Short mmCIF file of C-alpha atoms in Angstrom, two decimals:
data_model
loop_
_atom_site.label_atom_id
_atom_site.label_comp_id
_atom_site.label_asym_id
_atom_site.label_seq_id
_atom_site.Cartn_x
_atom_site.Cartn_y
_atom_site.Cartn_z
CA MET E 1 0.05 0.05 0.24
CA THR E 2 1.79 3.07 -1.37
CA ASN E 3 1.47 6.32 1.48
CA ASN E 4 1.07 8.71 -1.79
CA ARG E 5 -2.19 10.09 -1.42
CA PHE E 6 -2.61 10.92 -5.18
CA LEU E 7 -1.62 7.03 -6.04
CA ARG E 8 -4.16 5.97 -3.68
CA LEU E 9 -6.66 8.20 -5.43
CA PRO E 10 -8.82 6.47 -8.40
CA ILE E 11 -7.52 6.87 -11.90
CA PRO E 12 -10.65 9.08 -13.17
CA GLN E 13 -9.30 11.65 -10.26
CA GLN E 14 -5.88 11.42 -11.20
CA PHE E 15 -6.72 11.91 -14.62
CA LEU E 16 -8.77 14.75 -13.72
CA ILE E 17 -6.05 16.12 -11.56
CA ILE E 18 -3.53 16.02 -13.97
CA VAL E 19 -5.74 17.63 -16.17
CA ALA E 20 -6.70 20.37 -14.00
CA ILE E 21 -2.68 21.13 -13.40
CA CYS E 22 -1.62 21.07 -16.96
CA GLY E 23 -4.50 23.76 -17.55
CA ILE E 24 -3.36 26.07 -14.66
CA LEU E 25 -0.09 25.98 -16.17
CA PHE E 26 -1.08 26.64 -19.69
CA VAL E 27 -3.61 29.68 -18.52
CA SER E 28 -0.56 30.65 -16.38
CA LEU E 29 1.82 30.55 -19.40
CA GLU E 30 -0.35 32.21 -21.40
CA CYS E 31 -1.22 35.16 -19.42
CA LEU E 32 2.73 35.88 -18.73
CA SER E 33 3.40 35.72 -22.62
CA TRP E 34 0.68 38.42 -22.96
CA LEU E 35 1.86 40.38 -20.07
CA GLY E 36 5.30 40.47 -21.53
CA LEU E 37 3.76 41.41 -25.09
CA TYR E 38 1.27 44.18 -23.82
CA THR E 39 3.86 45.44 -21.71
CA LEU E 40 6.06 45.90 -24.94
CA TRP E 41 3.49 47.41 -26.56
CA ARG E 42 1.94 49.91 -24.10
CA ALA E 43 5.90 50.82 -23.23
CA SER E 44 6.77 51.40 -26.94
CA GLY E 45 3.88 52.91 -28.53
CA LYS E 46 4.11 50.56 -31.21
CA THR E 47 1.71 48.43 -33.20
CA VAL E 48 4.75 46.67 -34.87
CA LEU E 49 6.15 43.26 -33.27
CA PRO E 50 8.44 41.30 -34.50
CA ILE E 51 6.72 38.03 -33.64
CA GLU E 52 3.46 38.83 -35.19
CA PHE E 53 0.90 41.05 -37.04
CA VAL E 54 -1.08 41.58 -33.55
CA SER E 55 -5.01 43.71 -34.00
CA GLU E 56 -5.18 44.35 -30.36
CA ILE E 57 -3.37 42.70 -27.59
CA GLN E 58 -6.51 41.19 -25.41
CA LEU E 59 -6.26 37.88 -23.79
CA PHE E 60 -7.04 35.09 -25.32
CA SER E 61 -8.26 37.38 -28.45
CA SER E 62 -8.09 36.27 -31.84
CA LYS E 63 -4.93 37.82 -33.73
CA ASN E 64 -4.66 39.45 -37.57
CA LEU E 65 -1.63 37.82 -38.50
CA PHE E 66 -1.27 38.43 -41.92
CA VAL E 67 -3.69 40.42 -44.99
CA THR E 68 -5.83 37.92 -45.00
CA GLN E 69 -5.86 34.45 -42.68
CA THR E 70 -5.19 32.13 -45.65
CA GLU E 71 -2.04 34.59 -46.65
CA TYR E 72 1.28 33.17 -45.96
CA ARG E 73 4.35 35.30 -46.83
CA PRO E 74 7.78 33.73 -46.30
CA TYR E 75 9.57 37.13 -48.00
CA TYR E 76 7.85 39.31 -46.02
CA MET E 77 10.84 42.08 -45.74
CA TYR E 78 9.54 44.93 -42.95
CA GLY E 79 6.53 43.58 -40.98
CA LEU E 80 4.05 46.55 -40.68
CA ARG E 81 0.84 45.53 -39.28
CA PRO E 82 -1.81 46.16 -42.04
CA ASN E 83 -4.65 48.38 -41.43
CA THR E 84 -3.04 50.75 -38.76
CA GLU E 85 -4.51 53.96 -37.99
CA ILE E 86 -2.48 57.10 -37.15
CA SER E 87 -2.60 58.25 -33.85
CA ARG E 88 -0.36 60.29 -31.41
CA LEU E 89 1.38 57.12 -30.54
CA THR E 90 1.17 55.81 -33.76
CA PRO E 91 2.23 58.29 -36.16
CA PHE E 92 2.49 55.73 -39.28
CA GLY E 93 -0.53 54.58 -40.76
CA THR E 94 -0.85 51.31 -42.99
CA ASP E 95 -3.00 49.96 -45.66
CA ARG E 96 -4.41 46.84 -46.02
CA HIS E 97 -1.16 45.40 -47.53
CA GLY E 98 1.13 46.90 -44.38
CA LEU E 99 2.47 49.86 -46.72
CA LEU E 100 2.62 53.22 -45.41
CA ILE E 101 -0.48 55.69 -46.04
CA ASN E 102 0.07 59.84 -46.63
CA ASN E 103 -3.09 60.24 -44.50
CA GLN E 104 -5.81 58.35 -42.78
CA ASP E 105 -8.17 58.92 -45.69
CA GLN E 106 -5.81 56.25 -47.53
CA ALA E 107 -6.57 54.10 -44.72
CA GLY E 108 -8.92 51.79 -47.20
CA ARG E 109 -6.06 51.58 -49.95
CA ASP E 110 -6.10 48.24 -52.03
CA LEU E 111 -2.91 48.75 -54.55
CA SER E 112 -4.06 45.28 -55.70
CA ILE E 113 -6.79 47.34 -57.84
CA PRO E 114 -5.72 49.21 -60.56
CA SER E 115 -5.97 52.95 -60.38
CA ASP E 116 -6.35 55.54 -63.10
CA ALA E 117 -3.73 57.36 -60.93
CA HIS E 118 -0.18 57.70 -61.96
CA ARG E 119 1.37 55.47 -59.29
CA ILE E 120 4.76 56.24 -58.25
CA PHE E 121 6.73 54.08 -55.74
CA VAL E 122 9.56 55.66 -53.54
CA PHE E 123 12.15 53.21 -52.26
CA GLY E 124 14.69 54.83 -49.32
CA ASN E 125 15.10 54.54 -45.32
CA SER E 126 14.36 56.66 -42.72
CA THR E 127 15.40 59.74 -44.85
CA ILE E 128 11.69 59.17 -46.79
CA LEU E 129 9.78 58.30 -43.69
CA SER E 130 10.48 61.14 -41.76
CA THR E 131 8.55 61.52 -38.50
CA GLY E 132 5.08 60.29 -39.65
CA SER E 133 3.23 59.03 -42.72
CA GLU E 134 1.71 62.76 -42.71
CA ARG E 135 5.32 63.90 -42.96
CA SER E 136 7.06 61.28 -45.17
CA LEU E 137 8.21 62.22 -48.52
CA ALA E 138 5.76 60.45 -50.29
CA ALA E 139 3.14 62.39 -48.78
CA TYR E 140 4.70 65.69 -49.45
CA LEU E 141 5.58 64.40 -53.03
CA GLU E 142 1.69 63.40 -53.79
CA THR E 143 0.34 66.77 -52.36
CA ALA E 144 2.72 68.55 -54.56
CA LEU E 145 1.84 66.79 -57.55
CA ASN E 146 -1.92 66.44 -57.47
CA ALA E 147 -1.79 70.20 -56.56
CA GLU E 148 -0.83 71.28 -60.29
CA GLY E 149 -4.39 69.60 -61.19
CA GLY E 150 -4.53 67.50 -64.66
CA GLU E 151 -3.40 63.92 -63.98
CA LYS E 152 -3.87 62.35 -60.92
CA PHE E 153 -0.70 61.00 -58.87
CA GLU E 154 -0.40 57.97 -56.03
CA VAL E 155 2.74 58.02 -54.46
CA VAL E 156 3.38 55.14 -52.17
CA THR E 157 6.68 54.97 -49.27
CA ALA E 158 7.79 51.46 -50.43
CA GLY E 159 10.76 51.94 -48.12
CA ALA E 160 11.67 51.24 -44.46
CA ASP E 161 13.82 52.37 -41.27
CA GLY E 162 17.45 51.18 -42.08
CA PHE E 163 16.97 50.16 -45.28
CA ASN E 164 19.98 49.38 -47.83
CA SER E 165 19.59 49.55 -51.49
CA GLY E 166 20.04 45.54 -51.16
CA GLN E 167 16.66 44.84 -49.19
CA GLU E 168 14.85 47.49 -51.35
CA LEU E 169 15.78 45.34 -54.64
CA ALA E 170 14.47 42.33 -52.72
CA ARG E 171 11.68 44.38 -51.56
CA LEU E 172 10.85 45.82 -55.50
CA ALA E 173 11.14 42.03 -56.63
CA LEU E 174 9.16 39.94 -54.06
CA GLU E 175 6.45 42.30 -52.95
CA THR E 176 5.57 45.45 -54.61
CA LEU E 177 6.43 45.03 -58.38
CA HIS E 178 3.05 43.16 -58.91
CA PHE E 179 1.19 46.56 -58.23
CA HIS E 180 2.38 47.66 -61.18
CA PRO E 181 4.16 50.85 -60.69
CA ASP E 182 4.49 53.74 -63.41
CA MET E 183 7.58 55.31 -61.67
CA ILE E 184 10.21 53.90 -59.37
CA ILE E 185 12.34 56.61 -56.93
CA THR E 186 15.10 55.66 -54.79
CA PHE E 187 16.18 58.11 -52.32
CA ASP E 188 18.94 56.90 -50.08
CA GLY E 189 22.47 56.57 -49.66
CA VAL E 190 23.16 57.00 -46.02
CA ALA E 191 22.39 53.36 -45.26
CA ASP E 192 24.49 52.03 -47.95
CA ALA E 193 27.57 53.74 -46.57
CA PHE E 194 26.53 52.78 -43.09
CA TRP E 195 26.29 49.14 -43.64
CA SER E 196 29.21 49.03 -46.28
CA SER E 197 31.41 50.05 -43.21
CA PHE E 198 30.40 46.71 -41.15
CA ALA E 199 30.91 44.38 -44.97
CA ASP E 200 34.12 42.26 -45.38
CA ASN E 201 34.31 44.44 -48.78
CA PRO E 202 34.57 47.89 -48.46
CA ALA E 203 33.90 48.67 -51.42
CA PRO E 204 30.55 51.06 -51.77
CA ASN E 205 27.17 49.31 -52.30
CA ALA E 206 28.91 46.02 -51.89
CA HIS E 207 25.83 44.61 -50.08
CA ILE E 208 24.00 44.82 -52.94
CA ASN E 209 25.77 41.67 -54.72
CA ALA E 210 24.05 38.81 -54.92
CA GLN E 211 25.47 36.69 -52.72
CA ILE E 212 24.13 39.25 -49.82
CA LEU E 213 21.14 39.41 -51.55
CA LYS E 214 20.52 35.74 -51.07
CA GLN E 215 21.51 35.94 -47.71
CA THR E 216 18.44 38.61 -47.20
CA LEU E 217 16.38 36.37 -49.04
CA GLU E 218 16.95 33.06 -47.30
CA GLU E 219 16.87 34.92 -43.88
CA ASN E 220 13.60 35.60 -44.46
CA SER E 221 12.60 31.62 -45.84
CA LEU E 222 11.10 28.97 -45.60
CA GLN E 223 13.84 27.23 -44.44
CA ASN E 224 13.90 29.20 -40.94
CA LYS E 225 10.41 28.71 -40.14
CA SER E 226 9.60 25.99 -37.74
CA PHE E 227 8.39 22.29 -38.82
CA VAL E 228 4.90 23.07 -37.53
CA GLU E 229 4.78 26.58 -39.55
CA VAL E 230 5.82 24.90 -42.69
CA ASN E 231 4.69 21.54 -42.47
CA LYS E 232 1.62 21.41 -40.21
CA SER E 233 -0.27 24.90 -41.19
CA SER E 234 -3.42 24.05 -39.86
CA VAL E 235 -2.09 23.07 -36.72
CA ASP E 236 0.11 26.35 -36.95
CA PHE E 237 -2.85 28.19 -37.83
CA PHE E 238 -4.58 27.12 -34.60
CA LEU E 239 -1.54 27.38 -32.08
CA ARG E 240 -1.11 31.04 -32.98
CA ARG E 241 -4.01 31.88 -31.12
CA PHE E 242 -1.85 31.77 -27.94
CA TYR E 243 0.91 34.36 -27.04
CA SER E 244 2.93 31.95 -25.63
CA TYR E 245 3.16 30.04 -29.02
CA HIS E 246 4.41 33.14 -30.48
CA VAL E 247 7.02 34.07 -27.73
CA LEU E 248 7.66 30.43 -28.11
CA LEU E 249 8.39 30.88 -31.75
CA ALA E 250 9.95 34.23 -31.20
CA VAL E 251 12.80 32.55 -28.96
CA LEU E 252 13.57 29.46 -30.92
CA SER E 253 14.14 31.96 -34.16
CA LYS E 254 16.57 34.04 -31.92
CA LYS E 255 18.36 30.98 -30.78
CA SER E 256 18.75 29.53 -34.14
CA ALA E 257 20.45 33.03 -35.01
CA TRP E 258 22.64 32.55 -32.54
CA THR E 259 23.85 29.66 -33.49
#
């Protein structure tokens, strides 16, 4: 006769206790994960998280992971959450594709729909972003062009903070060329000079060569996704409802980067 009170219980009661303990541990882990992400979100005042695109940081809430729930974008170069409203804490608003808008009236913009406007894409880094959507280079240029009257112009910010020309080339080829821009403007050079100073090849723009571009793509490719993400998409879609799963994916991705 064992002295262990748990083992003396009937098997159904043992099973219920184990299930209850597992449930308490899971809820505790989920609450701690949510608290960490919520604190980060409120402290930074940003809606951009490297783990996922979060609609609202609410405990056990559903999450808007991609532009559509069925869309999977292994080469997403930047990760701005789609449909972000311009506010005091988040001066950079986005459309449904996660690209910056020039004012809140463009919140419902869908670049996949052909437009009568002359569509210009501006690539660059923080120089073109300025301090907010309404103060970006694209916003000023669009206002100036349309003030002339006649032909309508649509200027889209396609750059990102810290982008170098290699990243811009990748984003052009993989994420924006299918929007059929009528004109492309690049306005950069600072990031190229900065990052070239860390490169083995000190020549200007050395990072734009095929080897570095290939590395940029591989870092965002499926081969760096978890087994569940790639091979068990339905399971992954279910697990992404839980903040603890996103934290685990983030930790594993950081660990693989360190090794």
